[in-house]
């Protein structure tokens, strides 16, 4: 995916960048720790981020799913399942 596609992704879902950056910042900790840190530091963005993740999943655009994982420094075998896991974690109460 080239820089123009990455730019389009980030412009379409600007709120996802904060969540994905949380993964990069806490790469030594668990995935759950990254999501919890995001929720703690950005409580006002949780609903918007959930909506953005759901919109991303609804696109069925596998290249964007891959880009989301790459931006989070993740390499899951199933990008859709990984994104669905993020949705589930964001929906959970702390």
Coordinates of N, CA and C in Angstrom, one line a residue:
X1 N 0.9 -1.2 0.0 CA 0.0 0.0 0.0 C 0.9 1.2 0.0
X2 N 0.7 2.1 -0.9 CA 1.5 3.3 -1.0 C 1.0 4.4 -0.1
X3 N 1.8 5.5 0.0 CA 1.5 6.6 0.9 C 0.2 7.3 0.6
X4 N -0.3 7.3 -0.6 CA -1.5 7.9 -1.0 C -2.7 7.1 -0.4
X5 N -2.6 5.8 -0.4 CA -3.6 4.9 0.2 C -3.6 5.1 1.7
X6 N -2.4 5.2 2.3 CA -2.3 5.4 3.7 C -3.0 6.7 4.1
X7 N -2.7 7.7 3.3 CA -3.3 9.0 3.6 C -4.8 9.0 3.5
X8 N -5.3 8.3 2.5 CA -6.8 8.2 2.3 C -7.4 7.4 3.5
X9 N -6.7 6.4 4.0 CA -7.1 5.7 5.2 C -7.2 6.6 6.4
X10 N -6.2 7.3 6.6 CA -6.1 8.2 7.8 C -7.1 9.3 7.7
X11 N -7.4 9.8 6.5 CA -8.3 10.9 6.4 C -9.8 10.4 6.6
X12 N -10.0 9.1 6.1 CA -11.3 8.5 6.3 C -11.6 8.2 7.7
X13 N -10.6 7.7 8.4 CA -10.8 7.3 9.8 C -9.8 7.9 10.7
X14 N -9.8 9.3 10.9 CA -8.8 9.9 11.7 C -8.7 9.5 13.1
X15 N -9.8 9.1 13.7 CA -9.8 8.7 15.1 C -9.1 7.4 15.4
X16 N -9.0 6.6 14.3 CA -8.3 5.3 14.5 C -6.9 5.4 14.8
X17 N -6.3 6.5 14.3 CA -4.8 6.7 14.5 C -4.5 6.7 15.9
X18 N -5.3 7.3 16.8 CA -4.9 7.3 18.2 C -4.9 5.9 18.9
X19 N -5.9 5.1 18.5 CA -6.0 3.8 19.0 C -4.8 3.0 18.5
X20 N -4.5 3.1 17.2 CA -3.4 2.3 16.6 C -2.1 2.8 17.2
X21 N -1.9 4.0 17.4 CA -0.7 4.6 18.0 C -0.5 4.0 19.5
X22 N -1.6 3.8 20.2 CA -1.5 3.2 21.5 C -0.8 1.9 21.5
X23 N -1.1 1.1 20.4 CA -0.4 -0.2 20.3 C 1.1 0.0 20.2
X24 N 1.5 1.0 19.3 CA 2.9 1.2 19.1 C 3.6 1.6 20.4
X25 N 2.9 2.5 21.1 CA 3.5 3.1 22.3 C 3.7 2.0 23.4
X26 N 2.9 1.0 23.4 CA 2.9 0.0 24.5 C 3.2 -1.4 23.9
X27 N 4.2 -1.4 23.0 CA 4.4 -2.7 22.3 C 5.0 -3.8 23.2
X28 N 5.6 -3.4 24.3 CA 6.1 -4.5 25.3 C 5.0 -5.1 26.1
X29 N 3.9 -4.3 26.3 CA 2.8 -4.8 27.1 C 1.8 -5.6 26.1
X30 N 0.8 -6.1 26.7 CA -0.2 -6.9 26.0 C -1.1 -6.0 25.1
X31 N -1.8 -6.6 24.2 CA -2.8 -5.9 23.4 C -3.8 -5.3 24.2
X32 N -4.3 -6.0 25.2 CA -5.3 -5.4 26.1 C -4.8 -4.2 26.8
X33 N -3.5 -4.2 27.2 CA -3.0 -3.0 27.9 C -3.0 -1.8 27.0
X34 N -2.8 -2.0 25.7 CA -2.8 -0.9 24.7 C -4.2 -0.3 24.6
X35 N -5.2 -1.2 24.5 CA -6.6 -0.7 24.4 C -7.0 0.0 25.7
X36 N -6.7 -0.6 26.8 CA -7.0 0.0 28.1 C -6.4 1.4 28.3
X37 N -5.1 1.5 27.8 CA -4.5 2.8 27.9 C -5.2 3.8 27.0
X38 N -5.6 3.4 25.8 CA -6.3 4.3 24.9 C -7.6 4.7 25.6
X39 N -8.4 3.8 26.1 CA -9.6 4.1 26.7 C -9.5 5.1 27.9
X40 N -8.4 4.8 28.7 CA -8.1 5.7 29.9 C -7.7 7.1 29.4
X41 N -6.9 7.2 28.4 CA -6.4 8.5 28.0 C -7.3 9.2 27.0
X42 N -8.3 8.5 26.4 CA -9.2 9.1 25.4 C -10.6 8.7 25.7
X43 N -11.1 8.9 26.9 CA -12.5 8.4 27.1 C -13.6 9.0 26.2
X44 N -13.3 10.2 25.8 CA -14.3 10.9 25.0 C -14.3 10.4 23.5
X45 N -13.2 9.6 23.2 CA -13.1 9.2 21.8 C -13.5 7.7 21.6
X46 N -13.9 7.0 22.7 CA -14.2 5.6 22.6 C -15.3 5.3 21.7
X47 N -16.4 6.0 21.8 CA -17.6 5.7 20.9 C -17.3 6.0 19.5
X48 N -16.6 7.1 19.2 CA -16.3 7.5 17.8 C -15.3 6.5 17.2
X49 N -14.4 6.0 18.1 CA -13.5 5.0 17.6 C -14.2 3.7 17.3
X50 N -15.1 3.3 18.2 CA -15.9 2.1 17.9 C -16.6 2.2 16.6
X51 N -17.2 3.3 16.4 CA -18.0 3.6 15.1 C -17.0 3.5 13.9
X52 N -15.8 4.1 14.0 CA -14.9 4.0 12.9 C -14.4 2.6 12.7
X53 N -14.2 1.8 13.7 CA -13.8 0.4 13.5 C -14.9 -0.4 12.8
X54 N -16.1 -0.1 13.2 CA -17.2 -0.8 12.6 C -17.4 -0.4 11.2
X55 N -17.2 0.8 10.8 CA -17.2 1.3 9.5 C -16.1 0.6 8.6
X56 N -14.9 0.6 9.2 CA -13.8 -0.1 8.5 C -14.1 -1.5 8.3
X57 N -14.7 -2.2 9.2 CA -15.0 -3.6 9.0 C -16.1 -3.8 7.9
X58 N -17.0 -2.9 7.9 CA -18.1 -3.0 6.9 C -17.6 -2.7 5.5
X59 N -16.5 -2.1 5.3 CA -16.0 -1.9 4.0 C -15.5 -3.2 3.3
X60 N -15.2 -4.2 4.1 CA -14.6 -5.5 3.5 C -13.4 -5.2 2.7
X61 N -12.7 -4.1 3.0 CA -11.5 -3.7 2.2 C -10.3 -4.3 2.9
X62 N -9.8 -5.5 2.5 CA -8.8 -6.2 3.2 C -7.5 -5.4 3.2
X63 N -7.2 -4.6 2.2 CA -6.0 -3.8 2.2 C -6.0 -2.8 3.3
X64 N -7.2 -2.2 3.6 CA -7.3 -1.3 4.7 C -7.2 -2.0 6.1
X65 N -7.7 -3.2 6.1 CA -7.6 -4.0 7.4 C -6.1 -4.3 7.6
X66 N -5.4 -4.6 6.6 CA -4.0 -4.9 6.7 C -3.2 -3.6 7.1
X67 N -3.6 -2.5 6.6 CA -3.0 -1.2 6.9 C -3.2 -0.9 8.4
X68 N -4.4 -1.1 8.9 CA -4.7 -0.8 10.3 C -3.8 -1.7 11.2
X69 N -3.6 -2.9 10.8 CA -2.7 -3.8 11.6 C -1.3 -3.3 11.5
X70 N -0.9 -2.9 10.3 CA 0.5 -2.4 10.2 C 0.8 -1.2 11.0
X71 N -0.2 -0.2 11.0 CA -0.1 1.0 11.7 C 0.0 0.7 13.2
X72 N -0.5 -0.4 13.7 CA -0.4 -0.8 15.1 C 0.8 -1.7 15.3
X73 N 1.6 -1.9 14.3 CA 2.7 -2.8 14.4 C 2.3 -4.3 14.8
X74 N 1.2 -4.7 14.2 CA 0.7 -6.0 14.5 C 0.7 -6.8 13.1
X75 N 0.8 -8.1 13.3 CA 0.8 -9.0 12.1 C -0.1 -10.2 12.4
X76 N -1.4 -9.9 12.6 CA -2.3 -11.0 12.8 C -2.6 -11.9 11.6
X77 N -2.9 -13.1 11.8 CA -3.1 -14.0 10.7 C -4.5 -13.7 10.1
X78 N -5.4 -13.2 10.9 CA -6.7 -12.8 10.4 C -7.0 -11.4 10.8
X79 N -6.9 -10.5 9.8 CA -7.1 -9.0 10.1 C -8.5 -8.7 10.5
X80 N -9.5 -9.3 9.9 CA -10.9 -9.1 10.3 C -11.1 -9.5 11.7
X81 N -10.6 -10.7 12.1 CA -10.8 -11.1 13.5 C -10.1 -10.2 14.5
X82 N -8.9 -9.7 14.1 CA -8.2 -8.8 15.0 C -8.9 -7.5 15.2
X83 N -9.5 -7.0 14.1 CA -10.3 -5.7 14.2 C -11.5 -6.0 15.1
X84 N -12.2 -7.1 14.9 CA -13.4 -7.4 15.7 C -13.0 -7.6 17.1
X85 N -11.8 -8.1 17.4 CA -11.3 -8.2 18.8 C -11.1 -6.8 19.4
X86 N -10.6 -5.8 18.6 CA -10.5 -4.5 19.1 C -11.9 -3.9 19.5
X87 N -12.9 -4.1 18.6 CA -14.2 -3.7 18.9 C -14.7 -4.2 20.2
X88 N -14.5 -5.5 20.4 CA -15.0 -6.2 21.6 C -14.3 -5.6 22.8
X89 N -12.9 -5.4 22.7 CA -12.2 -4.8 23.9 C -12.6 -3.4 24.2
X90 N -12.9 -2.6 23.2 CA -13.4 -1.2 23.4 C -14.8 -1.2 24.1
X91 N -15.6 -2.2 23.8 CA -16.9 -2.3 24.3 C -17.0 -2.7 25.8
X92 N -15.9 -3.4 26.2 CA -15.8 -3.9 27.6 C -15.7 -2.8 28.6
X93 N -16.3 -2.9 29.7 CA -16.1 -2.0 30.8 C -14.7 -2.3 31.4
X94 N -14.1 -1.2 31.9 CA -12.8 -1.4 32.6 C -13.0 -2.1 33.9

